[in-house]
Tab-separated table of C-alpha atoms and ligand atoms in Angstrom:
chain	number	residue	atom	x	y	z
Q	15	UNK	CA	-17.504	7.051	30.171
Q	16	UNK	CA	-20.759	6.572	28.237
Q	17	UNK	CA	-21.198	4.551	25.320
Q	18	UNK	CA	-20.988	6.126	22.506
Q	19	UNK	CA	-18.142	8.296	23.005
Q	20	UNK	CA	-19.010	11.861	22.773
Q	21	UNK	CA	-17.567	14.598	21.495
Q	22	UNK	CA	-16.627	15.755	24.484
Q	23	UNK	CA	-15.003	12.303	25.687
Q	24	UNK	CA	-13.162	12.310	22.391
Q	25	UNK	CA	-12.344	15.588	22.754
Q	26	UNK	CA	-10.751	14.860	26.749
Q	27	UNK	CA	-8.781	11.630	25.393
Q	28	UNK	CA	-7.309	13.488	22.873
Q	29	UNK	CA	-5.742	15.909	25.534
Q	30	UNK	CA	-4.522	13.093	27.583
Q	31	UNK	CA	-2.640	11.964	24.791
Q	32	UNK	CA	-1.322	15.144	24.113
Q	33	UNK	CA	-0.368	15.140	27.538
Q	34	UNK	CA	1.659	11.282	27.599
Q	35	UNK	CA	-1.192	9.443	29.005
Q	36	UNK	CA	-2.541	6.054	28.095
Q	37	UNK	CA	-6.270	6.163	26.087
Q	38	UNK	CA	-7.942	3.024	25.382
Q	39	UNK	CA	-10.242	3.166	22.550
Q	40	UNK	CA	-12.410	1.113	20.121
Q	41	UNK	CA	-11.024	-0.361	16.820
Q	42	UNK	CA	-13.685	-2.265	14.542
Q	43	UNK	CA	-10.664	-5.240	15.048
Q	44	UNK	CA	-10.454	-5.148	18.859
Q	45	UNK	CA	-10.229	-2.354	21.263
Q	46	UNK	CA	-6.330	-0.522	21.450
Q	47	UNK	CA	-4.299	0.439	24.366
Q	48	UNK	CA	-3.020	3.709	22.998
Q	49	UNK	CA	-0.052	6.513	23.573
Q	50	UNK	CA	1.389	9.562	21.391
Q	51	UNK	CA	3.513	7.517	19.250
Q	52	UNK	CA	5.829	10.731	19.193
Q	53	UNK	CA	6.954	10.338	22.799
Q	54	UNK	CA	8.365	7.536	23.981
Q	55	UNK	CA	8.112	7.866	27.331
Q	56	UNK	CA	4.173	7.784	27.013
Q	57	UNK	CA	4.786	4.824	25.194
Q	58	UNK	CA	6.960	2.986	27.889
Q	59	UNK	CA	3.607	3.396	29.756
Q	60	UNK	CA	1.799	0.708	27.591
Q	61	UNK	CA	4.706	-2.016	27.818
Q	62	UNK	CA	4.459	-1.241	31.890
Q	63	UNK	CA	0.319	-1.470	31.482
Q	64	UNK	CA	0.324	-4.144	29.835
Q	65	UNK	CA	3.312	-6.332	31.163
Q	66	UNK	CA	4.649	-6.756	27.759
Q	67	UNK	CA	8.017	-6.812	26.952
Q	68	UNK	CA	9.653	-3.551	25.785
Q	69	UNK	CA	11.223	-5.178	22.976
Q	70	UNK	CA	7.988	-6.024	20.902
Q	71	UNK	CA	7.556	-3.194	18.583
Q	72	UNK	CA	3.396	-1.470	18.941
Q	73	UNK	CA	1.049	-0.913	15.832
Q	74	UNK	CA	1.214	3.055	15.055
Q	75	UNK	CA	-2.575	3.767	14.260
Q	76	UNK	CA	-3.065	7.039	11.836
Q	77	UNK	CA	-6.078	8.946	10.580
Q	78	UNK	CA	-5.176	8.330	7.167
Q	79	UNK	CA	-2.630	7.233	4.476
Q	80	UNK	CA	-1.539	10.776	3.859
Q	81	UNK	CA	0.329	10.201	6.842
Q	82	UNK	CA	2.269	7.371	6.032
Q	83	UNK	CA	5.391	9.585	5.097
Q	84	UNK	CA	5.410	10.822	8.923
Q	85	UNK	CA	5.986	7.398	10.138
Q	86	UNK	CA	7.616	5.324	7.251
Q	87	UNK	CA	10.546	5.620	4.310
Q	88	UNK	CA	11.440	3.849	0.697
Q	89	UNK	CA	7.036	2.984	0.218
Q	90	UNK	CA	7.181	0.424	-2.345
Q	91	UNK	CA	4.340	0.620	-4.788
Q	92	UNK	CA	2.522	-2.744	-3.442
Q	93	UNK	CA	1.926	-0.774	0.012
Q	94	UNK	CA	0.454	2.271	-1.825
Q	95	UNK	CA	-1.689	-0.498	-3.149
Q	96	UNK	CA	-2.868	-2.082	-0.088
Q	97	UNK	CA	-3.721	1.032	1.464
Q	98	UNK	CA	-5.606	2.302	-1.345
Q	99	UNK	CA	-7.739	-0.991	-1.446
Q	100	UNK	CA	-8.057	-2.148	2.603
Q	101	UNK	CA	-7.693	1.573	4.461
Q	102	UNK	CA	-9.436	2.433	6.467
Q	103	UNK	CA	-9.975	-1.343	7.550
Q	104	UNK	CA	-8.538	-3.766	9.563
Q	105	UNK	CA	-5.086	-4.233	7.725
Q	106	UNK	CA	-2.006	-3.538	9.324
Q	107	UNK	CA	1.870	-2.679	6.873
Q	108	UNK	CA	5.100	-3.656	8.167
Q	109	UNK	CA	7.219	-0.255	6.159
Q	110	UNK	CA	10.793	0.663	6.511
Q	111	UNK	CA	10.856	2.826	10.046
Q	112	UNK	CA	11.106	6.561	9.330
Q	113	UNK	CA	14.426	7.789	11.537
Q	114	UNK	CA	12.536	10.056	14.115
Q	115	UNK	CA	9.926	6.886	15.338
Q	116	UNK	CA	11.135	6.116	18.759
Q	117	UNK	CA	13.052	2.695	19.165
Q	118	UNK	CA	9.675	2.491	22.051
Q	119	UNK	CA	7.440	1.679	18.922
Q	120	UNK	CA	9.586	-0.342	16.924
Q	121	UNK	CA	11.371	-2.270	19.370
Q	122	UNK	CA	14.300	-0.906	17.954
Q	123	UNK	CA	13.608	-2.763	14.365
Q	124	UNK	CA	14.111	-0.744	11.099
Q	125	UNK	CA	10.850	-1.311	10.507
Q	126	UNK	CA	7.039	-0.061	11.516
Q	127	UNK	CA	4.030	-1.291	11.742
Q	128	UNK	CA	0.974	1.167	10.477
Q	129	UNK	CA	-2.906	1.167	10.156
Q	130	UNK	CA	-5.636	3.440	9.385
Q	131	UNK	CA	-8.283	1.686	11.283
Q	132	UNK	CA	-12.113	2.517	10.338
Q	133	UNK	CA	-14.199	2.762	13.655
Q	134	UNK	CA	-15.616	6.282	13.676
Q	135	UNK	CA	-14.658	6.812	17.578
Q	136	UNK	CA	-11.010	5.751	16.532
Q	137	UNK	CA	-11.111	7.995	13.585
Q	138	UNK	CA	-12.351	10.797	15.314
Q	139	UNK	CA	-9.669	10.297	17.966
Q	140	UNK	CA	-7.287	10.313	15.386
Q	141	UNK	CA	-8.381	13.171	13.601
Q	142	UNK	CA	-8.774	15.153	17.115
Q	143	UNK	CA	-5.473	14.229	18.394
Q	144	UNK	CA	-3.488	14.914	14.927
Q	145	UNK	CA	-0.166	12.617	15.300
Q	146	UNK	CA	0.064	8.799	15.679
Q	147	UNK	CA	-1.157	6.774	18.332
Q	148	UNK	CA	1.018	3.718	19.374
Q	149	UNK	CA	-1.485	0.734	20.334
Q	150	UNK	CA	-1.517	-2.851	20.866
Q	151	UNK	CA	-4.629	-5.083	21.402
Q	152	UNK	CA	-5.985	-3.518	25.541
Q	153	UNK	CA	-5.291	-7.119	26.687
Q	154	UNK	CA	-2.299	-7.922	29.454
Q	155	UNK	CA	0.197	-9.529	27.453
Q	156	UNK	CA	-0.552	-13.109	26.567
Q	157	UNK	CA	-3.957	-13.041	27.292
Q	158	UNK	CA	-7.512	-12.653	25.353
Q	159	UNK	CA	-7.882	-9.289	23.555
Q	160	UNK	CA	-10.435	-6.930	24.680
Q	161	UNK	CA	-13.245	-6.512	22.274
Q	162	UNK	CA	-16.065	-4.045	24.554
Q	163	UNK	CA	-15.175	-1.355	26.564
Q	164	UNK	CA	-15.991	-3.851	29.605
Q	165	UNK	CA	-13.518	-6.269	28.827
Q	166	UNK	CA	-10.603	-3.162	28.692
Q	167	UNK	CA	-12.024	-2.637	32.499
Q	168	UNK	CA	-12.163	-6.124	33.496
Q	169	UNK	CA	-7.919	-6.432	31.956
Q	170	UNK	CA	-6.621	-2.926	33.629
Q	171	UNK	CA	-9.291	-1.792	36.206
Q	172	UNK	CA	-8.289	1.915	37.290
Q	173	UNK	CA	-4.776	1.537	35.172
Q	174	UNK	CA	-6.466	2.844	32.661
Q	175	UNK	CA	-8.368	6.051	33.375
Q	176	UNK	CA	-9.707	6.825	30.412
Q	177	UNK	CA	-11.420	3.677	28.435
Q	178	UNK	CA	-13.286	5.133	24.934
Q	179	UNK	CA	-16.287	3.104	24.169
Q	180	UNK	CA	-17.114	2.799	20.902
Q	181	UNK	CA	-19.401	-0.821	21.408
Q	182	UNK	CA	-18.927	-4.238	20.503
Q	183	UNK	CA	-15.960	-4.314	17.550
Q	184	UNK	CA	-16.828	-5.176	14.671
Q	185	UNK	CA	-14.726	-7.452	13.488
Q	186	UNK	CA	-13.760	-9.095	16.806
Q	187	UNK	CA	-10.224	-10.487	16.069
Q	188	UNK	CA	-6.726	-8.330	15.258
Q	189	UNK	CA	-5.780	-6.723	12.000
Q	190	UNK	CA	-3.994	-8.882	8.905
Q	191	UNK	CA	-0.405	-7.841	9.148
Q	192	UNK	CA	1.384	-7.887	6.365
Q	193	UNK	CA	5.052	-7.258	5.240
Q	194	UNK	CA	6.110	-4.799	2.998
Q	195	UNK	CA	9.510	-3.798	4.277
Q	196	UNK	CA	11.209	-6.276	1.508
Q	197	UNK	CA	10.807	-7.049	-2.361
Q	198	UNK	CA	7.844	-9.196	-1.994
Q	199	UNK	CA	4.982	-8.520	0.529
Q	200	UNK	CA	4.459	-11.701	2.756
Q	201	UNK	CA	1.186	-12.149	5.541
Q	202	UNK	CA	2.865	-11.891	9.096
Q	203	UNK	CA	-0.413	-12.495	11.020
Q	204	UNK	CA	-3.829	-13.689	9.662
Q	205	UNK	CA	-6.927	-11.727	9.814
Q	206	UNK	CA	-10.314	-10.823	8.278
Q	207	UNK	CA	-9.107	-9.655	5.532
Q	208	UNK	CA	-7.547	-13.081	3.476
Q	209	UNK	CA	-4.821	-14.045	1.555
Q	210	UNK	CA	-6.780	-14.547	-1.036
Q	211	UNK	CA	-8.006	-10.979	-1.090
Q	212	UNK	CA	-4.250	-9.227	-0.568
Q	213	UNK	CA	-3.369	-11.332	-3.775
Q	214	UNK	CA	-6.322	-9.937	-5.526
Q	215	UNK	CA	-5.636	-6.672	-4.958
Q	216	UNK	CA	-1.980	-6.943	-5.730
Q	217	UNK	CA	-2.185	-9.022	-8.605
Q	218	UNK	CA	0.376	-11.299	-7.675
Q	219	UNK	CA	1.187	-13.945	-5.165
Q	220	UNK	CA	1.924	-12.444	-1.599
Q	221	UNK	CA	6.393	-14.612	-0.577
Q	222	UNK	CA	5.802	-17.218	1.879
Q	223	UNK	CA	6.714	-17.006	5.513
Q	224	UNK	CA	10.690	-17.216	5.826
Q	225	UNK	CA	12.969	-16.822	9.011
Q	226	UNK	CA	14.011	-13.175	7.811
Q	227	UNK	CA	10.515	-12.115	8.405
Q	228	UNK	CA	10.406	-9.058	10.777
Q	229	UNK	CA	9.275	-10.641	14.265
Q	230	UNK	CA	5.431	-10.722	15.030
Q	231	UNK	CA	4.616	-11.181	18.793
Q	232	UNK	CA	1.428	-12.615	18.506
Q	233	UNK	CA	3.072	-15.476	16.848
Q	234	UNK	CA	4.557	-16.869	20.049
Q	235	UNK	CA	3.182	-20.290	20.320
Q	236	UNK	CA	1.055	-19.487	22.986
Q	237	UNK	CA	-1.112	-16.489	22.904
Q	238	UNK	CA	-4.490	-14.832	23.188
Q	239	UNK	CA	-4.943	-17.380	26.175
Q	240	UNK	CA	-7.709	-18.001	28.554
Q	241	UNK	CA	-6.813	-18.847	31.955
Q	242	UNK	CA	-8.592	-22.165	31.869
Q	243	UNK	CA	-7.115	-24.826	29.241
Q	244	UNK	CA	-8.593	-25.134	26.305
Q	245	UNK	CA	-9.022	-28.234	24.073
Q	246	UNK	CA	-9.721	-27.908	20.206
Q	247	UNK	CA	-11.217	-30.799	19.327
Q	248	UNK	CA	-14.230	-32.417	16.528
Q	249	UNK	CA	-17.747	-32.377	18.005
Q	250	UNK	CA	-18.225	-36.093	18.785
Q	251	UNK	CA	-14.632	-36.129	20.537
Q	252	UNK	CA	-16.503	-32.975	22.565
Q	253	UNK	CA	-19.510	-34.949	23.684
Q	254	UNK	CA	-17.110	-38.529	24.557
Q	255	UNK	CA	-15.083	-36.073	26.969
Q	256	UNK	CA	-17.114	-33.922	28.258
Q	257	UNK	CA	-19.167	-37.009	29.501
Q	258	UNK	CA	-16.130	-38.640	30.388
Q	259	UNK	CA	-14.309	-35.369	32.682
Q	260	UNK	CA	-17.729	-34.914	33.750
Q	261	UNK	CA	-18.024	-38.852	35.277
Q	262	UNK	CA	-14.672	-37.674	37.281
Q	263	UNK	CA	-16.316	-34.620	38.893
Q	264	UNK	CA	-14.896	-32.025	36.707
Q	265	UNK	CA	-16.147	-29.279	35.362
Q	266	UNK	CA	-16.212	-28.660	31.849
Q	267	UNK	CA	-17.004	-25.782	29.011
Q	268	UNK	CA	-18.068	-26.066	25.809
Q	269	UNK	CA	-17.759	-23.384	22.883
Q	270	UNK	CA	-19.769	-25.460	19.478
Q	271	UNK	CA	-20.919	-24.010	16.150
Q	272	UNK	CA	-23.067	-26.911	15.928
Q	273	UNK	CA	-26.139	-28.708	17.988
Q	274	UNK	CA	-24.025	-31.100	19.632
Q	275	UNK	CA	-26.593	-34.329	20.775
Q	276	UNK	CA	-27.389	-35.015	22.967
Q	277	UNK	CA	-26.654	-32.460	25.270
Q	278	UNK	CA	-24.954	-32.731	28.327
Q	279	UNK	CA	-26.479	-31.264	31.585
Q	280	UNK	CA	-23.583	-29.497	33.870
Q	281	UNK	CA	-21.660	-28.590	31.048
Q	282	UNK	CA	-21.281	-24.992	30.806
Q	283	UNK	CA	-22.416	-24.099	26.629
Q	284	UNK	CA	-21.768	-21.031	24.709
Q	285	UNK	CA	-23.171	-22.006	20.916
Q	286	UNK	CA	-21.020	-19.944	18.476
Q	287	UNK	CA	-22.356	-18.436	14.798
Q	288	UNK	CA	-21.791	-20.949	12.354
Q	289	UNK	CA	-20.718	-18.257	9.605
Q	290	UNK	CA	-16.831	-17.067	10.073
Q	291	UNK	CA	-17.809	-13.226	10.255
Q	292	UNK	CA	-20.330	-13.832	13.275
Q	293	UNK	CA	-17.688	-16.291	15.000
Q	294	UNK	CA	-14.956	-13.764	14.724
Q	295	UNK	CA	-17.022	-11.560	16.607
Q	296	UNK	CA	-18.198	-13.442	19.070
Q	297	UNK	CA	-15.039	-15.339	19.804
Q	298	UNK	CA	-12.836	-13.352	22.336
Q	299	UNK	CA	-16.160	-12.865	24.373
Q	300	UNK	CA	-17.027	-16.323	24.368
Q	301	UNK	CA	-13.982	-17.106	25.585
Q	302	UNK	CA	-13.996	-14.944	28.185
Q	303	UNK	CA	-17.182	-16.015	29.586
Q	304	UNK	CA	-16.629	-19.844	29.612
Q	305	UNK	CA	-13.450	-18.682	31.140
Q	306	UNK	CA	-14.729	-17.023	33.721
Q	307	UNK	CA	-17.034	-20.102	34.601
Q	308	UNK	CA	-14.518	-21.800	36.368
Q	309	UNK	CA	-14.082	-24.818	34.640
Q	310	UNK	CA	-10.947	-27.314	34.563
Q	311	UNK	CA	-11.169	-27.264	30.728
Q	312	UNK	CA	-12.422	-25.339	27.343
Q	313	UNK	CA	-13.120	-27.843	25.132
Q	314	UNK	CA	-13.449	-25.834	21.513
Q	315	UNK	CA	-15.472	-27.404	18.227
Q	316	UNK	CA	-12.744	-27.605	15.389
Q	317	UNK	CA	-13.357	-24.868	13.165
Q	318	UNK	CA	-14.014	-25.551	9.319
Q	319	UNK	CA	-10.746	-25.848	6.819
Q	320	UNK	CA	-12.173	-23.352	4.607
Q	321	UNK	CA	-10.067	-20.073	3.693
Q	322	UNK	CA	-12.065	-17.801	5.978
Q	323	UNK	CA	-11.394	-19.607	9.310
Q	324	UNK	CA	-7.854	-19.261	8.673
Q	325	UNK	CA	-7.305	-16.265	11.407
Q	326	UNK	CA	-9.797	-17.764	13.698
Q	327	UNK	CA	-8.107	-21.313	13.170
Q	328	UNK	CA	-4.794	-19.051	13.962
Q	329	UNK	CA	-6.250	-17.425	17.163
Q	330	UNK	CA	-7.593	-20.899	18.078
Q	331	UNK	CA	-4.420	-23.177	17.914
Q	332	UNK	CA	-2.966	-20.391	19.934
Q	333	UNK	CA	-5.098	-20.487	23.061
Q	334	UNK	CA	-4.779	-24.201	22.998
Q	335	UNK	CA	-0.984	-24.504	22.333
Q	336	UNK	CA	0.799	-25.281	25.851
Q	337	UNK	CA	-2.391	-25.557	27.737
Q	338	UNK	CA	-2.061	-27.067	31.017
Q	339	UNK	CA	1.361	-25.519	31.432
Q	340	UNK	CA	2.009	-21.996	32.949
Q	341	UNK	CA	1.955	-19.345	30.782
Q	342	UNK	CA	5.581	-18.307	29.308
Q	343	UNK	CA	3.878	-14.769	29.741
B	222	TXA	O1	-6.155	-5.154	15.115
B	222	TXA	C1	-5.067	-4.846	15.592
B	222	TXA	O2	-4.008	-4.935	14.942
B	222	TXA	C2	-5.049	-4.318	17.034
B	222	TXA	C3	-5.757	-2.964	17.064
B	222	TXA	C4	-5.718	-2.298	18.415
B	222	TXA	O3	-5.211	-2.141	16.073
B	222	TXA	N1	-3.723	-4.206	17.532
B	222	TXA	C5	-2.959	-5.277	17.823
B	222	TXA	O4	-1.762	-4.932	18.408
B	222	TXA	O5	-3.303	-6.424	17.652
B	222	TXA	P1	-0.803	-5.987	19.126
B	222	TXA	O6	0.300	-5.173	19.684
B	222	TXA	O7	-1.576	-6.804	20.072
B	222	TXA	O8	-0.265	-6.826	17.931
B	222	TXA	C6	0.536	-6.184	16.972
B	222	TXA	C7	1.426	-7.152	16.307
B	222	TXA	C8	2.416	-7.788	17.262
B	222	TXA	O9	2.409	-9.174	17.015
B	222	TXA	C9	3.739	-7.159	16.874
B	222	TXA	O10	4.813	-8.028	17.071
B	222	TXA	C10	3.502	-6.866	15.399
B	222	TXA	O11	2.183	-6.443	15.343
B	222	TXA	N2	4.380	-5.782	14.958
B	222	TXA	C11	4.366	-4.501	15.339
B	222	TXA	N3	5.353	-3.819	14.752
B	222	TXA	C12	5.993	-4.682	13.950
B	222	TXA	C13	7.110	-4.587	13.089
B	222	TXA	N4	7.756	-3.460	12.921
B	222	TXA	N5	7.483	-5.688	12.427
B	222	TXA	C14	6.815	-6.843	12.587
B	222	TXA	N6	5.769	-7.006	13.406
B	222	TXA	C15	5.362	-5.943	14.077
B	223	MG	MG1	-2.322	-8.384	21.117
């Protein structure tokens, strides 16, 4: 399809929803992988896409809070609040399920996850199509999520008939999830929008992390993984091993936020924004690229400690954690 999505393509996805087929489309988080959340064999379609296991539950994406009721039960006031302040945005609620969402969605928890997300192609899809639409990130499982209409092509080739494009997202990384299925709301995966700025809205501090937290796939160790290992490390640790990998004929790839001297001929270099928004971005393509170089390794600048780095930091430690090793995925 053309970018932008037309009317017309918008209007054509919406009827292959309708009729229990997959639709990727843009999110300004990262581009979705999407079914009729109503029908669950449509939805067994993205686990078999995807090669994810049926048993982790899918984010159902609706036009609007209104239709919260549809999907979820027992709305404690601190969701109302969240939705009111983030929606549409890229903020995800764990609620208590509603009884008719399939077990496909939910992986058979008592709970749901919901957003409203904000793109104006995924609105309008929304708003076309009427009912939910289950989607995870339009990535195969375990691997980088798709943030252009290209990379959803490059992950699924003709899997996926019918890819929505909608541009670069915005954002560039996966909603903040956050738990609201018990007394206190807790963060279940980091994102653009911080802790810092759930608390504000709420008023009050958000429970920390506890085993009883409903499970959150992207929090296996090892996620959101090129296929090339990749190192996090400080800049001048960078420059000492890239030299030193280079010395012993391999062949290495560099993602910095800063002018790393001196420079190293045969390195492949992808210079990232120094500012957190611009970074987020930028990252999953980035990666992409130096992974498609063909290196032996990724060696990534550390990002900064400050609060918002904290869901690229996240993302980060992920696609280093285990690398080397085969993919549990
Ligand atoms: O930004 C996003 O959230 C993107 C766009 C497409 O909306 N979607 C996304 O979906 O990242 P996915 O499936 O890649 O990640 C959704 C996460 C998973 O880690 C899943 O385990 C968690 O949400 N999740 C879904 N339902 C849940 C539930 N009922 N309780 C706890 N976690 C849940
Ligand atoms: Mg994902």
């Amino acid at each position: 399809m053309t970018h932008p999505a037309s009317k017309t393509d918008i209007n054509y996805a919406a009827a292959q929803l309708k009729a229990g087929e997959l639709v990727a489309f843009p999110t300004e988080t990262v581009y979705g992988l999407g079914a009729d959340a109503s029908n669950a064999e449509a939805v067994q379609k993205i686990y078999a896409a995807k090669g994810r296991p049926s048993n982790h539950p899918l984010i159902v994406h609706i036009a609007d809070a209104v239709q919260l009721a549809n999907w979820a039960r027992d709305i404690p006031p601190a969701a109302h609040v969240l939705a009111k302040t983030f929606w549409p945005g890229p903020l995800t609620l764990v609620l208590k399920r509603h009884p008719e969402v399939p077990d496909a969605v939910t992986g058979g928890q008592d709970t749901v996850a919901i957003r409203v997300p904000s793109h104006p192609v995924a609105q309008a899809l929304l708003r076309e199509f009427g009912g939910g639409v289950a989607a995870p990130s339009a990535n195969r499982f375990g691997r980088v999520s798709a943030t252009t209409a290209a990379h959803v092509r490059e992950e699924f080739g003709d899997t996926v008939a019918c890819v929505l494009d909608g541009g670069a997202a915005d954002v560039g990384i996966e909603s903040t999830i956050v738990d609201c299925s018990r007394a206190t709301p807790s963060l279940l995966r980091p994102g653009w929008i911080t802790p810092q700025q759930l608390e504000a809205a709420l008023g009050a501090p958000l429970a920390a992390p506890d085993a009883d937290a409903p499970r959150v796939s992207g929090t296996l160790e090892k996620h959101y993984s090129p296929q090339t290992p990749v190192m996090l490390m400080e800049g001048d640790l960078i420059i000492e091993l890239a030299h030193s990998l280079t010395r012993q004929g391999k062949r290495v790839a560099v993602l910095a936020r800063t002018a790393l001297q001196p420079l190293i001929e045969k390195i492949v270099w992808r210079a990232a924004p120094a500012d957190a928004a611009g970074y987020a971005h930028e990252l999953y393509a980035n990666l992409r690229e130096l992974d498609q170089a063909g290196c032996d390794a990724i060696l990534v600048e550390q990002p900064p400690e400050d609060a918002d780095w904290l869901a690229i930091r996240d993302r980060l430690n992920r696609a280093a954690a285990g690398s080397g090793e085969t993919s549990p995925d």
